XYZ file of C-alpha atoms in Angstrom:
560
model
C 0.000 0.000 0.000
C 2.802 2.412 0.895
C 4.668 1.564 -2.354
C 1.538 2.204 -4.434
C 1.010 5.575 -2.720
C 4.645 6.525 -3.287
C 4.446 5.691 -7.026
C 1.239 7.719 -7.405
C 2.807 10.786 -5.781
C 5.865 10.486 -8.038
C 3.698 10.294 -11.154
C 1.648 13.325 -10.070
C 4.801 15.394 -9.384
C 6.336 14.396 -12.739
C 3.117 15.345 -14.542
C 3.023 18.731 -12.787
C 6.689 19.344 -13.617
C 6.179 18.566 -17.315
C 3.063 20.711 -17.423
C 4.967 23.559 -15.777
C 7.777 23.299 -18.375
C 5.275 23.247 -21.216
C 3.596 26.379 -19.930
C 6.934 28.117 -19.245
C 8.312 27.703 -22.784
C 7.067 30.708 -24.746
C 7.865 32.515 -28.046
C 6.643 36.108 -28.372
C 6.932 38.776 -31.088
C 6.357 42.528 -30.536
C 6.906 45.742 -32.559
C 7.767 49.232 -31.338
C 4.894 50.703 -33.433
C 2.222 49.292 -35.699
C 1.972 52.184 -38.218
C 4.985 53.300 -40.292
C 5.647 55.209 -43.519
C 7.048 53.309 -46.499
C 10.424 55.079 -46.179
C 10.734 54.406 -42.420
C 11.987 51.482 -40.357
C 10.671 49.833 -37.186
C 11.890 47.260 -34.660
C 10.596 43.706 -34.259
C 11.580 41.951 -30.999
C 11.320 38.150 -30.868
C 11.789 36.544 -27.415
C 12.138 32.839 -26.615
C 11.748 32.157 -22.878
C 12.617 29.100 -20.787
C 13.054 26.863 -23.804
C 15.503 24.056 -24.444
C 16.135 24.754 -28.143
C 19.241 26.696 -29.161
C 18.197 27.323 -32.780
C 16.764 30.589 -34.117
C 13.354 30.966 -35.757
C 13.168 30.982 -39.540
C 12.818 34.680 -40.424
C 12.524 34.023 -44.180
C 8.688 34.449 -44.313
C 9.091 38.037 -43.105
C 10.989 38.916 -46.326
C 7.854 38.728 -48.464
C 6.575 42.069 -47.069
C 9.620 43.588 -45.356
C 13.347 44.067 -45.899
C 15.427 42.788 -42.974
C 18.086 45.458 -42.439
C 19.534 44.180 -39.178
C 19.363 41.190 -36.812
C 21.005 41.248 -33.379
C 20.846 38.302 -30.958
C 21.253 38.380 -27.168
C 20.661 35.901 -24.339
C 20.249 36.007 -20.567
C 20.392 33.434 -17.771
C 19.189 34.231 -14.201
C 18.939 32.339 -10.891
C 16.492 34.146 -8.587
C 16.348 32.362 -5.187
C 16.551 28.985 -6.830
C 14.147 29.820 -9.637
C 16.080 29.571 -12.899
C 14.930 31.610 -15.907
C 16.582 32.111 -19.310
C 15.696 33.624 -22.648
C 17.104 34.325 -26.098
C 16.115 37.566 -27.865
C 16.393 38.615 -31.504
C 16.047 42.313 -32.398
C 15.298 42.902 -36.102
C 15.258 46.204 -37.983
C 12.563 45.985 -40.665
C 11.508 48.240 -43.520
C 8.246 47.861 -45.500
C 8.413 47.169 -49.208
C 5.200 48.983 -50.228
C 2.228 50.892 -48.724
C -0.848 49.059 -47.407
C -1.537 46.328 -44.872
C 1.454 44.060 -44.306
C 1.534 40.898 -42.189
C 4.368 39.632 -40.013
C 3.555 35.888 -40.064
C 3.801 33.591 -37.018
C 7.336 32.505 -36.165
C 8.127 29.122 -34.655
C 10.760 27.204 -32.712
C 9.829 23.573 -32.592
C 6.139 23.421 -31.714
C 6.126 26.858 -30.075
C 4.735 29.723 -32.178
C 4.371 33.493 -31.887
C 1.268 35.424 -32.807
C 1.006 37.186 -36.221
C 1.246 40.988 -36.342
C -0.512 43.257 -38.858
C 1.326 46.462 -39.820
C -0.162 49.566 -41.456
C 2.215 51.141 -44.020
C 1.449 54.671 -45.227
C 2.842 56.514 -48.236
C 5.948 58.628 -47.705
C 5.272 62.306 -47.143
C 6.402 64.583 -49.964
C 9.063 66.950 -48.562
C 10.827 69.772 -50.482
C 14.320 68.811 -51.591
C 15.973 71.586 -49.577
C 14.426 70.163 -46.387
C 15.837 66.660 -46.939
C 19.056 65.470 -45.371
C 19.711 63.101 -48.265
C 17.952 62.401 -51.566
C 18.603 60.919 -55.007
C 17.997 61.825 -58.645
C 18.094 59.417 -61.595
C 18.419 60.373 -65.256
C 18.987 58.687 -68.629
C 20.611 60.312 -71.646
C 17.907 59.210 -74.131
C 14.586 57.385 -74.361
C 15.348 55.720 -77.727
C 18.491 53.992 -79.006
C 19.637 51.472 -81.599
C 20.624 47.937 -80.664
C 24.241 47.909 -79.351
C 24.188 51.718 -79.071
C 25.536 53.066 -75.803
C 23.487 55.365 -73.561
C 24.129 56.683 -70.048
C 22.269 56.232 -66.758
C 23.200 58.801 -64.101
C 22.459 58.460 -60.385
C 23.086 61.544 -58.237
C 23.251 61.267 -54.450
C 22.758 64.570 -52.569
C 23.577 64.734 -48.842
C 24.287 67.419 -46.227
C 25.201 65.096 -43.349
C 28.098 62.653 -43.230
C 27.270 59.258 -44.725
C 28.481 56.448 -42.470
C 27.107 53.439 -44.336
C 25.654 52.640 -47.764
C 24.006 49.386 -48.840
C 22.754 49.226 -52.428
C 22.069 46.486 -54.940
C 24.505 45.984 -57.793
C 23.317 48.055 -60.770
C 22.250 45.655 -63.537
C 19.866 45.733 -66.486
C 18.539 42.503 -67.974
C 19.360 42.260 -71.677
C 22.165 44.849 -71.597
C 25.854 45.084 -70.756
C 26.929 47.595 -68.096
C 30.174 49.555 -67.832
C 30.693 51.866 -64.858
C 32.126 55.253 -65.854
C 34.370 57.412 -63.645
C 32.555 58.958 -60.685
C 32.286 62.679 -60.037
C 32.036 64.457 -56.676
C 31.226 68.125 -56.200
C 29.173 70.622 -54.155
C 25.959 72.461 -55.012
C 23.438 74.748 -53.328
C 19.676 74.097 -53.207
C 17.690 76.873 -51.599
C 19.733 77.910 -48.591
C 21.325 74.465 -48.101
C 24.703 73.251 -49.293
C 24.894 69.654 -50.480
C 27.703 67.259 -51.316
C 26.930 65.408 -54.556
C 28.278 62.038 -55.689
C 27.461 61.266 -59.304
C 27.516 57.669 -60.514
C 27.344 57.088 -64.262
C 26.871 53.810 -66.135
C 27.229 53.083 -69.856
C 24.363 50.758 -70.839
C 24.483 48.847 -74.135
C 21.312 46.912 -75.128
C 21.944 43.527 -76.704
C 18.693 43.157 -78.654
C 15.896 45.334 -80.042
C 12.584 45.877 -78.243
C 11.730 47.431 -74.870
C 14.542 47.666 -72.302
C 13.433 48.055 -68.677
C 15.708 49.798 -66.180
C 14.363 48.790 -62.747
C 14.233 50.809 -59.546
C 16.894 50.001 -56.955
C 16.696 50.427 -53.181
C 19.487 52.215 -51.320
C 19.831 52.032 -47.527
C 21.898 55.020 -46.423
C 22.863 55.841 -42.855
C 23.880 59.426 -42.014
C 25.280 61.115 -38.918
C 24.745 64.737 -37.895
C 28.152 64.901 -36.175
C 31.269 66.034 -38.093
C 33.749 63.306 -38.969
C 36.888 63.021 -36.881
C 40.352 62.504 -38.293
C 39.612 58.791 -38.742
C 36.554 59.549 -40.938
C 34.067 58.429 -38.248
C 31.205 60.422 -36.676
C 29.817 59.971 -33.160
C 26.488 61.828 -33.316
C 22.934 60.664 -33.953
C 22.677 58.107 -36.757
C 19.673 58.041 -39.100
C 18.731 55.389 -41.655
C 17.317 56.609 -45.003
C 15.662 54.345 -47.566
C 15.855 55.796 -51.075
C 14.821 54.390 -54.440
C 16.129 55.173 -57.897
C 13.618 55.846 -60.671
C 12.707 53.175 -63.194
C 12.707 53.793 -66.955
C 11.718 52.089 -70.187
C 13.922 52.603 -73.242
C 12.919 51.754 -76.821
C 15.667 49.806 -78.613
C 15.473 50.010 -82.427
C 16.958 47.384 -84.805
C 19.719 48.332 -87.249
C 18.258 50.531 -90.002
C 17.383 48.863 -93.346
C 19.695 51.153 -95.344
C 22.742 49.882 -93.467
C 24.754 47.436 -95.653
C 23.955 43.849 -94.689
C 27.538 42.656 -95.207
C 29.106 45.391 -93.031
C 29.734 45.089 -89.302
C 27.105 47.012 -87.322
C 28.892 49.974 -85.710
C 26.581 52.489 -83.965
C 28.950 55.172 -82.649
C 29.028 58.835 -81.673
C 32.207 59.264 -83.754
C 34.594 57.023 -85.708
C 37.927 57.903 -87.340
C 40.661 56.188 -89.357
C 44.321 57.239 -89.134
C 47.626 55.897 -90.456
C 51.336 56.041 -89.629
C 54.432 54.844 -91.536
C 57.792 53.515 -90.350
C 59.386 56.271 -92.512
C 57.733 59.612 -93.158
C 57.391 59.923 -96.089
C 57.640 56.219 -96.911
C 60.203 55.097 -99.509
C 59.414 52.001 -101.564
C 61.865 49.621 -103.231
C 61.020 46.332 -104.937
C 61.348 43.453 -102.463
C 61.918 45.619 -99.398
C 59.224 45.836 -96.628
C 57.722 49.096 -95.383
C 55.603 49.113 -92.184
C 52.203 50.819 -92.213
C 49.990 51.138 -89.081
C 46.265 51.867 -89.393
C 44.143 52.753 -86.328
C 40.353 52.875 -86.048
C 39.008 54.828 -83.030
C 35.329 54.893 -82.026
C 33.444 56.814 -79.339
C 30.647 54.696 -77.831
C 32.086 51.279 -78.777
C 34.592 48.918 -77.180
C 37.732 47.826 -79.003
C 36.319 44.311 -79.244
C 33.349 45.595 -81.288
C 35.587 47.079 -84.014
C 36.041 44.910 -87.134
C 39.331 43.901 -88.829
C 40.577 46.776 -90.996
C 42.886 45.108 -93.532
C 41.563 41.515 -93.687
C 40.301 41.906 -97.277
C 43.109 44.134 -98.544
C 44.473 42.788 -101.884
C 46.678 44.081 -104.697
C 48.565 42.680 -107.691
C 51.448 45.089 -107.084
C 52.017 44.592 -103.336
C 52.213 41.772 -100.832
C 50.809 42.391 -97.343
C 52.056 40.709 -94.160
C 49.770 41.748 -91.226
C 50.833 41.662 -87.580
C 48.559 40.823 -84.610
C 46.099 43.694 -83.909
C 46.335 45.832 -80.765
C 42.863 46.238 -79.212
C 42.130 48.661 -76.358
C 38.937 49.606 -74.512
C 38.692 52.504 -72.097
C 36.110 54.721 -70.397
C 35.956 58.393 -69.508
C 33.273 60.870 -68.473
C 31.742 60.719 -71.977
C 31.439 56.935 -72.143
C 33.296 54.092 -73.833
C 36.252 54.655 -76.149
C 37.513 51.725 -78.247
C 40.488 51.458 -80.594
C 41.953 48.826 -82.915
C 45.451 49.192 -84.398
C 46.696 46.960 -87.209
C 50.286 47.023 -88.474
C 51.495 45.335 -91.650
C 54.629 44.969 -93.736
C 54.050 46.070 -97.358
C 56.419 44.605 -99.981
C 56.230 45.956 -103.589
C 56.541 43.302 -106.306
C 57.514 45.599 -109.193
C 58.886 49.069 -109.866
C 56.989 52.086 -111.164
C 54.057 54.312 -110.167
C 51.829 51.975 -108.159
C 48.618 52.539 -106.202
C 47.836 51.264 -102.707
C 44.100 50.477 -102.452
C 41.735 52.628 -100.380
C 40.531 51.467 -96.930
C 36.926 52.129 -95.917
C 34.898 51.412 -92.753
C 31.102 51.800 -92.737
C 29.454 52.983 -89.494
C 26.227 54.542 -88.198
C 26.422 58.081 -86.809
C 24.109 58.034 -83.776
C 24.451 61.791 -83.295
C 23.116 62.598 -86.801
C 21.208 59.322 -87.221
C 22.710 58.609 -90.644
C 25.072 56.270 -92.508
C 28.737 57.322 -92.608
C 31.984 56.035 -94.151
C 35.446 56.568 -92.695
C 38.021 56.371 -95.511
C 41.755 56.347 -96.092
C 41.933 57.204 -99.826
C 43.981 55.259 -102.359
C 47.644 56.309 -102.361
C 49.927 56.424 -105.431
C 53.601 55.766 -104.624
C 56.816 55.540 -106.599
C 58.572 52.188 -106.266
C 62.278 52.063 -107.088
C 63.813 48.951 -108.715
C 65.735 46.489 -106.590
C 69.282 47.575 -105.756
C 71.927 45.947 -108.090
C 75.456 46.534 -109.637
C 75.527 48.078 -113.182
C 76.350 45.687 -116.032
C 79.906 45.806 -117.418
C 80.884 45.628 -121.107
C 82.142 42.385 -122.574
C 85.644 43.817 -123.195
C 85.948 44.835 -119.619
C 85.078 41.356 -118.381
C 87.076 39.193 -120.781
C 90.955 39.129 -121.094
C 92.407 40.597 -124.316
C 94.143 37.346 -125.293
C 90.828 35.541 -125.482
C 89.477 38.041 -128.009
C 92.170 37.175 -130.613
C 91.048 34.812 -133.417
C 92.612 31.396 -133.908
C 94.870 30.608 -137.103
C 93.019 30.184 -140.409
C 92.415 26.596 -141.572
C 90.487 27.075 -144.789
C 87.485 28.731 -143.113
C 87.801 31.694 -140.911
C 86.359 30.693 -137.528
C 86.593 32.935 -134.500
C 86.103 31.290 -131.133
C 85.448 33.447 -128.034
C 86.251 31.992 -124.610
C 84.683 33.826 -121.764
C 85.772 33.637 -118.131
C 82.994 34.302 -115.579
C 85.389 35.454 -112.900
C 83.950 36.278 -109.449
C 80.437 37.309 -110.601
C 78.675 33.922 -110.159
C 80.071 33.654 -106.647
C 78.967 37.165 -105.797
C 75.437 36.584 -107.141
C 75.176 33.305 -105.220
C 76.285 34.997 -102.028
C 73.695 37.753 -102.488
C 70.936 35.171 -103.026
C 71.976 33.284 -99.850
C 72.107 36.515 -97.826
C 68.614 37.481 -99.050
C 67.265 34.038 -98.060
C 68.855 34.347 -94.605
C 67.403 37.848 -94.191
C 63.955 36.607 -95.232
C 64.166 33.697 -92.772
C 65.215 35.993 -89.911
C 62.404 38.424 -90.731
C 59.804 35.617 -90.771
C 61.161 34.301 -87.454
C 60.948 37.792 -85.957
C 57.380 38.132 -87.235
C 56.452 34.785 -85.618
C 58.048 35.854 -82.307
C 56.096 39.119 -82.362
C 52.902 37.117 -83.000
C 53.623 34.769 -80.078
C 54.600 37.643 -77.786
C 51.455 39.560 -78.697
C 49.294 36.494 -78.030
C 51.046 35.964 -74.687
C 50.561 39.602 -73.725
C 46.925 39.489 -74.782
C 46.274 36.317 -72.803
C 48.240 37.050 -69.617
C 49.821 40.476 -69.245
C 46.766 42.693 -69.144
C 44.836 40.603 -66.589
C 47.887 40.491 -64.286
C 48.215 44.243 -64.472
C 44.516 44.622 -63.626
C 44.674 43.473 -59.981
C 48.074 45.132 -59.625
C 46.366 48.380 -60.605
C 43.899 47.901 -57.748
C 46.694 47.283 -55.224
C 48.751 50.196 -56.586
C 45.779 52.569 -56.307
C 45.189 51.372 -52.735
C 48.844 51.899 -51.786
C 48.617 55.396 -53.302
C 45.571 56.081 -51.052
C 43.478 56.969 -54.121
C 40.012 55.769 -53.074
C 38.196 56.645 -56.311
C 40.805 54.968 -58.537
C 40.874 51.908 -56.267
C 37.059 51.567 -56.360
C 36.957 51.897 -60.162
C 39.845 49.455 -60.695
C 38.435 46.768 -58.386
C 34.976 47.035 -60.014
C 36.525 46.711 -63.482
C 38.581 43.688 -62.390
C 35.525 41.965 -60.874
C 33.513 42.426 -64.088
C 36.105 40.428 -66.043
C 35.944 37.425 -63.714
C 33.656 34.477 -64.341
C 31.196 35.968 -61.825
C 30.839 39.077 -64.039
C 29.722 41.459 -61.262
C 30.452 45.081 -60.370
C 29.974 44.377 -56.643
C 33.416 43.683 -55.158
C 32.048 42.614 -51.785
C 29.686 40.110 -53.388
C 32.499 38.679 -55.553
C 34.983 38.190 -52.706
C 32.272 36.792 -50.412
C 31.660 34.046 -52.975
C 35.369 33.502 -53.671
C 36.994 33.104 -50.266
C 37.615 36.736 -49.325
C 38.783 37.152 -45.731
C 36.825 39.121 -43.145
C 39.590 41.740 -43.202
C 39.186 42.121 -46.979
C 35.383 42.446 -46.749
C 35.709 45.025 -43.959
C 38.273 46.972 -45.997
C 35.882 47.047 -48.988
C 33.069 48.313 -46.728
C 35.369 51.050 -45.385
C 36.304 52.051 -48.955
C 32.629 52.346 -49.987
C 31.762 54.282 -46.818
C 34.644 56.698 -47.433
C 33.538 57.447 -50.998
C 30.207 58.729 -49.684
C 31.764 61.061 -47.133
C 32.953 64.627 -47.626
C 35.844 65.076 -50.017
C 38.116 66.510 -47.297
C 38.459 63.123 -45.486
C 41.658 61.180 -46.130
C 41.714 57.435 -46.813
C 44.407 54.891 -46.034
C 44.415 52.041 -48.533
C 46.997 49.940 -46.708
C 44.398 47.560 -45.264
C 42.732 46.725 -48.562
C 46.102 46.410 -50.339
C 47.363 43.905 -47.723
C 44.082 41.986 -47.767
C 44.094 41.754 -51.584
C 47.684 40.512 -51.602
C 46.746 37.873 -49.025
C 43.731 36.767 -51.084
C 45.885 36.611 -54.210
C 48.452 34.402 -52.448
C 45.702 32.121 -51.100
C 44.160 31.704 -54.568
C 47.558 30.945 -56.139
C 48.404 28.254 -53.555
C 44.969 26.563 -53.590
C 44.364 26.535 -57.352
C 44.244 23.041 -58.915
C 42.663 23.852 -62.258
C 44.671 22.610 -65.275
C 43.534 25.622 -67.289
C 44.581 29.207 -66.426
C 41.861 31.654 -65.356
C 40.633 34.113 -67.951
C 41.780 37.054 -65.791
C 44.090 35.668 -63.060
C 44.882 37.769 -60.007
């Protein structure tokens, strides 16, 4: 009887203990306010009390209506007179994606759930520009372009407080290639307020005809009302601003019907042809090479878009031996600038007044919207005969004794014996020397071809990351940012966002922090100095890590 009573009491106590634990475990979610404007943020606090699980709730469902800008976790453990309590707390900074009613769905840990929360999101209040601490303007250079014609998208960021942090999506347009142009930074006055302005410009080149949509992008910008100290940091009140760029639709036209079907499509703002000779003026002799260099330069195109200049050059009077082309692509404040230089050895095959054929490149003038031809006109040149010794008379070559007739024997017969002397040997030597010279010239031409291919395949990419490190060591923030973005675009990831690239490709925490500091500096006042030593060291460390861990049998397209 006593044993049965003892077992019953134990079962009752165990049941009460389990029930107490089940009641104690709780997951709650609260917000600091239930009504916000679409350009404001609010705080969501999620608290897990007296639970055994160490995992966090899945916050992914929140992302359908809100952007998660921050997530901080804290925990606490207390023993109050033998009563043990503990909790884990997550504090999220949220921003609504659009006006209207927005739901924060129930969150769960195991079988424990929080209650849903309904938020009211109002439209942002329209405030005059001069009253804003920070704002943005977006502009495009044209509403209508041809396929593969470059146009510019400009984003201007105006601010009158120090910017301490910027988070923005990588600028991209589906169906178009993007090239970031050099940034500009200056000051302007609006009303009675002075603003710093950072101007970002992008060259956009549509790849096909039709409608091209340039989407709106969200920027999260944090400003401080305190002046920056000598380390570029402010200590005053920090404010988060959510700004959006404007969206645009651009009409992309196909190549016009009057453009020659067989010609390469070249829509450019300007295009020129120029030439240079190894000798000025050039002097032509039969069998001797003269070097001619022809350069095509186009505003609004890359060097890779420019066609071969001399591929179809033919003549019955000249032989042409082309070298490997030199192709360059660059950007400036006006956009892309491409060039293609082709050098060739020209060897005349006969003497006289001969004509080099004209060279013509067809292109489309996007400024005047009409067909154009860039031409190097045909050139008439005088070609001298091959260099040789003058012929000597027979009496000068032959000995006098051999010119005397033999004795008469019925019929008078005169026999001439000629002695060739040294002339056959001299002619043979000249022929051998010419063959040796031709062989050496062909070998030199092959070496130049191999060297050019090697430089094209390896030298330029190696210089690219070196340019980033050199700009960082020179403490040139703008040049460093432009160089690292250009290098990232030529990797297999093909992205302008350096932080995103190095996150995916083994970048250290020090490197990612250095990139964040570089971006933050570029949005501060121009008077702040920047030390690029950290990012230079981090890039060199990443480069060494990649070199030691690489096992690919094929070299990278643009190695570090």
